[in-house]
Amino acid sequence: MAQPDTKKIFFENLSGAGKAIAVLTSGGDAQGMNAAVRAVVRMGLYVGAKVYFIHEGYQGMVDGGENIEEASWESVSSMLQVGGTVIGSARCKEFRNHEGRLKAAHNLVLQGITNLCVIGGDGSLTGANLFREEWSGLLTELVEQGLIEADAVQKYSALHIVGMVGSIDNDFCGTDMTIGTDSALHRIIEVVDAIMTTAQSHQRTFVLEVMGRHCGYLALVSALACGADWVLIPEMPPEDGWEDKMCKKLSATRSRGTRLNIIIVAEGAIDRHGTPITSGIVKDNRAGMKRLNIIIVAEGAIDQNNRPITTENIKNLVVKCLGFDTRVTILGHVQRGGTPSAFDRILASRMGVEAVLALLETTANTPACVVSLRGNQSVRLPLMECVQMTQEVQRAMDGKRFEEAVKLRGRSFENNLRTYKLLAHRKPESELPVSNFNVAVLNVGAPAAGMNAAVRSAVRVGISEGHKMFAVSDGFEGFYKGQIREVKWADVGGWTGQGGSLLGTKRTLPAKHVEKIAEQMRMNNINALLIVGGFEAFLSLLELITARGKYEEFCVPMVMVPATVSNNVPGSDLSIGADTALNAITTTCDRIKQSASGTKRRVFIIETMGGYCGYLASVGGLAAGADAAYIYEEPFDIKDLQANVEHLTEKMKTSIQRGLVLRNENCNENYTTDFIYQLYSEEGKGVFDSRKNVLGHMQQGGAPSPFDRNFGTKISAKAMQWVTKKLTETFRKGRVFANMEDSCCLLGMRRRALVFQPVVQLKDETDFVHRIPKEQWWLKLRPLMKILAKYKTSYDVSDSGQLEHVIRNRPKESDASVAM
């Protein structure tokens, strides 16, 4: 598809008048499907199209009648936070036959529907494409049978298909994340965190079986997120003799005094021989051991000979081999249940809007496409290219070409696997390289969930590469006071799921204490710095690079990993901790809105954190279904506030019972939360009443989300590998000397890639007064929130997904994309 000629094209140029769009969910359900349905309906109505629900998936299309129902704006209210799919889903054998598809075509023509938005897995999307290819022939048959008029063939000549992948398995090639995957990971990690607290009391090993069909993504990423001792996935069947290796690993971890082991197993796992694993060496060796092991097994895990690996096999093996008290937990359909995460709501909303735009732009020659996520961007990919690539993965696994299967899964999957191996399996001291470099890790700024995962990752990768790793307590305040200690592999065990900052973190900047910090650098022979933090960390690097002229101790490689709930670090689209904060906001908003159920109409005014950065208010508003979000970056006045009140008043006169308004804490010094609350209370008299809530520091607290655990883990591992490379490059004549701009970098997520950027080059991109980047990608999401809240506004589609090809090579760094 050609790129737009003009810089900005607004949705007014894309008229949906006269078009009819139908949306259906098919196959298995997934959290976030309802958010996608809501977005399709509201965007479709917004551009003037008629939108229809097709209930019960393809079965409803075949049966017709009441199963095909016209949708209204109000009919998708209050469904954003609901799990599953409220329009129903069913597997339909009849649609697989020609006669069934003929009935379905007849039912669509009766309603004038020629645009289908299908939310499902690869089977559902493949069926949709076949239906599209047969469409003209089906219409001809219907004319011959006298079921439709002859002119209908011309009037409804082409069926247009756009797909969205709704599946917790994340097994569809072409997209980094499918709708429902992040929510499933939330369910898994909630269970693992709960198991940890009870299992540590009983010296137990836990074997967890997770879903995923033939894809090990859920098992692999949950293993990364909880620091599992062992993971078994279909794409990486264990070699012969894996039983001994696993038992030795479990025994070794217990001998170091920790109390938890986890084994995660993919459902239906088999070994490389294709048979269940039942054997093991019998011995009892419990003395002085770690008290808890957790093993995660992915659904479909196999060994090198294609024999299934089951949780019961693993339990028996551990009991016979080590004598450990072992328990099995099979999570099952709990992984598909519950409310969708903030990530899935935002992903589904973006995809739903993109799907409608794709349908409006499609022509008779446009291939059926699927809306996908690559990095932080929406893209459109030819549907059948994605399906064929997905089928190639299975063929590679059937042919025992497991390395090829891992590569076909995509660079994100490959990187997850590489990172897990790096962090979970410690090499013997004799096999470690000897670098003689000392690297210090510290946290700077406010605490953010995921910081500990980042520190753990940095420490273990550093040790694996032969460095001595040092932890600095309390940021630069602890640095100048000499609060520096060496940390070993086991010292950071169990850190991944811990919230806050276990190292301690302060906002203190180094400039006032630069001489003492330089002295500590010299005394401890620190050769490199890795800083995990927010805007203060960015300012700190700028101060340290300035100090290089006077203190050579700072002429060492320095890198920053962004971690702040405010997501206001220049040079990065995302920061560690922001996803956890978004989930806290979304969950709280859900509960607040629920509190109004059965009462009179009510509007809630919610204040979020973020300083001058409106990320949490804007993206949280999109995830929670807010009616308005007031932020510093988009100035507003009393007329805007009045217009919002009037808009809500009109909505409240219909069936809408609740309103939600978010306000960023520093959006305006005069229009405070109290002022807005009082304005809404006064102007809404007789129609609705108002309540206010300041979320405060609860947005910084709690256990990190799966996204933040894994984002922190992977980005920090990459930063540590950069440090190693720079140390090697800058080591001359027995010392490290690095004074070039590119030796002091920020590692940030930019669109589809992780990019190392010299901090001095980011100065021009920064508003230092308000501590925000001058340009922020998420501002393009604000019109989505307004459109989905029924405001009349323009939507810039110049950055909407363009048709690409799944086989195209991705950017070099895209293996570390926003997807987990």
Coordinates of N, CA, C and O in Angstrom, one line a residue, residues 385-448:
E385 N 0.1 -14.8 4.5 CA 1.5 -14.8 4.7 C 1.8 -15.2 6.2 O 2.7 -16.0 6.5
C386 N 1.0 -14.6 7.1 CA 1.2 -14.9 8.5 C 0.8 -16.3 8.8 O 1.4 -17.0 9.6
V387 N -0.3 -16.8 8.2 CA -0.8 -18.1 8.5 C 0.2 -19.1 8.0 O 0.5 -20.1 8.6
Q388 N 0.8 -18.9 6.8 CA 1.8 -19.8 6.2 C 3.0 -19.9 7.1 O 3.6 -21.0 7.3
M389 N 3.4 -18.7 7.6 CA 4.6 -18.7 8.5 C 4.3 -19.5 9.8 O 5.2 -20.2 10.3
T390 N 3.1 -19.3 10.3 CA 2.7 -20.0 11.5 C 2.7 -21.5 11.3 O 3.2 -22.3 12.1
Q391 N 2.3 -21.9 10.1 CA 2.3 -23.4 9.8 C 3.7 -23.9 9.6 O 4.0 -25.1 9.9
E392 N 4.6 -23.1 9.1 CA 6.0 -23.5 8.9 C 6.6 -23.8 10.3 O 7.4 -24.7 10.4
V393 N 6.2 -23.1 11.3 CA 6.7 -23.3 12.6 C 6.4 -24.8 13.1 O 7.2 -25.5 13.5
Q394 N 5.1 -25.1 12.9 CA 4.7 -26.4 13.2 C 5.4 -27.5 12.4 O 5.7 -28.6 12.9
R395 N 5.5 -27.3 11.1 CA 6.2 -28.2 10.3 C 7.7 -28.4 10.8 O 8.2 -29.5 10.8
A396 N 8.3 -27.3 11.2 CA 9.7 -27.4 11.7 C 9.7 -28.3 12.9 O 10.6 -29.1 13.1
M397 N 8.8 -28.1 13.8 CA 8.7 -28.8 15.1 C 8.4 -30.3 14.8 O 9.0 -31.2 15.4
D398 N 7.5 -30.6 13.9 CA 7.2 -32.0 13.5 C 8.4 -32.7 12.9 O 8.6 -33.9 13.1
G399 N 9.2 -31.9 12.2 CA 10.4 -32.4 11.6 C 11.6 -32.4 12.6 O 12.8 -32.6 12.1
K400 N 11.4 -32.0 13.8 CA 12.5 -32.0 14.9 C 13.5 -31.0 14.5 O 14.7 -31.1 15.0
R401 N 13.2 -29.9 13.7 CA 14.1 -28.8 13.4 C 13.8 -27.7 14.4 O 13.2 -26.7 14.1
F402 N 14.2 -28.0 15.7 CA 13.8 -27.1 16.8 C 14.4 -25.7 16.7 O 13.8 -24.7 17.0
E403 N 15.7 -25.6 16.3 CA 16.3 -24.3 16.2 C 15.6 -23.5 15.2 O 15.5 -22.3 15.3
E404 N 15.2 -24.1 14.1 CA 14.5 -23.4 13.0 C 13.2 -22.9 13.5 O 12.7 -21.8 13.2
A405 N 12.5 -23.7 14.3 CA 11.2 -23.4 14.9 C 11.3 -22.1 15.8 O 10.5 -21.2 15.7
V406 N 12.4 -22.1 16.6 CA 12.6 -20.9 17.5 C 12.8 -19.7 16.6 O 12.2 -18.6 16.9
K407 N 13.6 -19.8 15.6 CA 13.8 -18.6 14.7 C 12.5 -18.1 14.0 O 12.3 -16.9 13.9
L408 N 11.7 -19.1 13.6 CA 10.5 -18.8 12.9 C 9.5 -18.1 13.9 O 8.6 -17.3 13.4
R409 N 9.6 -18.4 15.1 CA 8.7 -17.8 16.1 C 8.9 -16.3 16.2 O 8.1 -15.5 16.6
G410 N 10.1 -15.8 15.8 CA 10.4 -14.4 15.7 C 11.5 -14.0 16.7 O 11.9 -14.8 17.6
R411 N 12.1 -12.9 16.5 CA 13.3 -12.5 17.3 C 12.9 -12.2 18.7 O 13.8 -12.3 19.6
S412 N 11.7 -11.8 19.0 CA 11.3 -11.6 20.4 C 11.3 -12.9 21.1 O 11.8 -12.9 22.2
F413 N 10.8 -13.9 20.5 CA 10.8 -15.3 21.2 C 12.2 -15.7 21.4 O 12.6 -16.2 22.4
E414 N 13.0 -15.6 20.3 CA 14.4 -16.0 20.3 C 15.2 -15.3 21.5 O 15.9 -15.9 22.2
N415 N 14.9 -14.0 21.6 CA 15.6 -13.2 22.6 C 15.1 -13.6 24.0 O 15.9 -13.6 24.9
N416 N 13.8 -13.9 24.2 CA 13.4 -14.4 25.5 C 14.1 -15.6 25.9 O 14.5 -15.8 27.0
L417 N 14.2 -16.6 24.9 CA 14.9 -17.8 25.2 C 16.3 -17.6 25.6 O 16.8 -18.2 26.5
R418 N 17.0 -16.8 24.8 CA 18.4 -16.5 25.0 C 18.6 -15.9 26.4 O 19.5 -16.3 27.2
T419 N 17.7 -14.9 26.8 CA 17.9 -14.3 28.0 C 17.6 -15.2 29.2 O 18.3 -15.2 30.2
Y420 N 16.6 -16.1 29.0 CA 16.3 -17.1 30.1 C 17.5 -18.0 30.4 O 17.9 -18.2 31.5
K421 N 18.1 -18.5 29.3 CA 19.2 -19.4 29.5 C 20.4 -18.6 30.2 O 21.1 -19.2 31.0
L422 N 20.6 -17.4 29.8 CA 21.7 -16.6 30.4 C 21.5 -16.3 31.9 O 22.4 -16.4 32.6
L423 N 20.2 -16.1 32.3 CA 20.0 -15.8 33.7 C 19.7 -16.9 34.6 O 19.9 -16.9 35.8
A424 N 19.1 -18.0 34.0 CA 18.7 -19.1 34.9 C 19.8 -20.2 35.1 O 19.8 -20.8 36.1
H425 N 20.7 -20.3 34.2 CA 21.7 -21.4 34.3 C 23.1 -20.8 34.5 O 23.7 -20.2 33.6
R426 N 23.5 -20.9 35.7 CA 24.8 -20.3 36.1 C 26.0 -21.3 35.6 O 25.9 -22.5 35.9
K427 N 26.9 -20.7 34.9 CA 28.1 -21.5 34.5 C 29.0 -21.8 35.7 O 29.1 -20.9 36.6
P428 N 29.7 -22.9 35.7 CA 30.7 -23.1 36.7 C 31.8 -22.0 36.6 O 32.1 -21.4 35.6
E429 N 32.4 -21.7 37.8 CA 33.4 -20.7 37.8 C 34.5 -20.9 36.8 O 35.1 -20.0 36.2
S430 N 34.9 -22.2 36.6 CA 36.0 -22.5 35.7 C 35.6 -22.2 34.2 O 36.5 -22.0 33.4
E431 N 34.3 -22.1 33.9 CA 33.9 -21.8 32.5 C 33.7 -20.3 32.3 O 33.5 -19.9 31.1
L432 N 33.7 -19.5 33.3 CA 33.4 -18.0 33.2 C 34.7 -17.3 32.6 O 35.8 -17.6 33.0
P433 N 34.5 -16.4 31.7 CA 35.6 -15.6 31.3 C 36.1 -14.7 32.4 O 35.4 -14.4 33.3
V434 N 37.4 -14.3 32.3 CA 38.0 -13.5 33.4 C 38.2 -12.1 32.7 O 39.1 -12.0 31.9
S435 N 37.5 -11.1 33.2 CA 37.6 -9.8 32.6 C 38.4 -8.8 33.4 O 38.9 -7.8 32.9
N436 N 38.4 -9.0 34.7 CA 39.0 -8.1 35.7 C 38.4 -6.7 35.7 O 39.1 -5.7 36.1
F437 N 37.2 -6.6 35.2 CA 36.5 -5.3 35.3 C 35.5 -5.3 36.4 O 34.9 -6.3 36.7
N438 N 35.3 -4.1 37.0 CA 34.4 -3.9 38.1 C 33.3 -3.0 37.6 O 33.5 -1.9 37.1
V439 N 32.0 -3.5 37.7 CA 30.9 -2.7 37.2 C 29.9 -2.5 38.4 O 29.6 -3.4 39.1
A440 N 29.5 -1.2 38.5 CA 28.6 -0.8 39.6 C 27.2 -0.6 39.1 O 27.0 0.0 38.0
V441 N 26.2 -1.0 39.8 CA 24.8 -0.9 39.5 C 24.1 -0.1 40.6 O 24.3 -0.3 41.8
L442 N 23.3 0.9 40.2 CA 22.6 1.7 41.2 C 21.2 2.1 40.6 O 21.0 2.2 39.4
N443 N 20.3 2.4 41.6 CA 19.0 3.0 41.2 C 19.0 4.5 41.6 O 19.5 4.9 42.6
V444 N 18.4 5.3 40.7 CA 18.4 6.7 40.9 C 17.0 7.2 40.6 O 16.4 6.9 39.6
G445 N 16.4 8.1 41.5 CA 15.1 8.6 41.3 C 14.1 8.0 42.2 O 14.4 7.4 43.2
A446 N 12.8 8.0 41.8 CA 11.8 7.4 42.6 C 11.7 5.9 42.3 O 12.1 5.5 41.2
P447 N 11.2 5.1 43.2 CA 11.1 3.7 43.0 C 10.1 3.4 41.9 O 9.1 4.1 41.7
A448 N 10.3 2.3 41.1 CA 9.4 1.9 40.1 C 9.4 0.4 40.0 O 10.5 -0.3 40.1

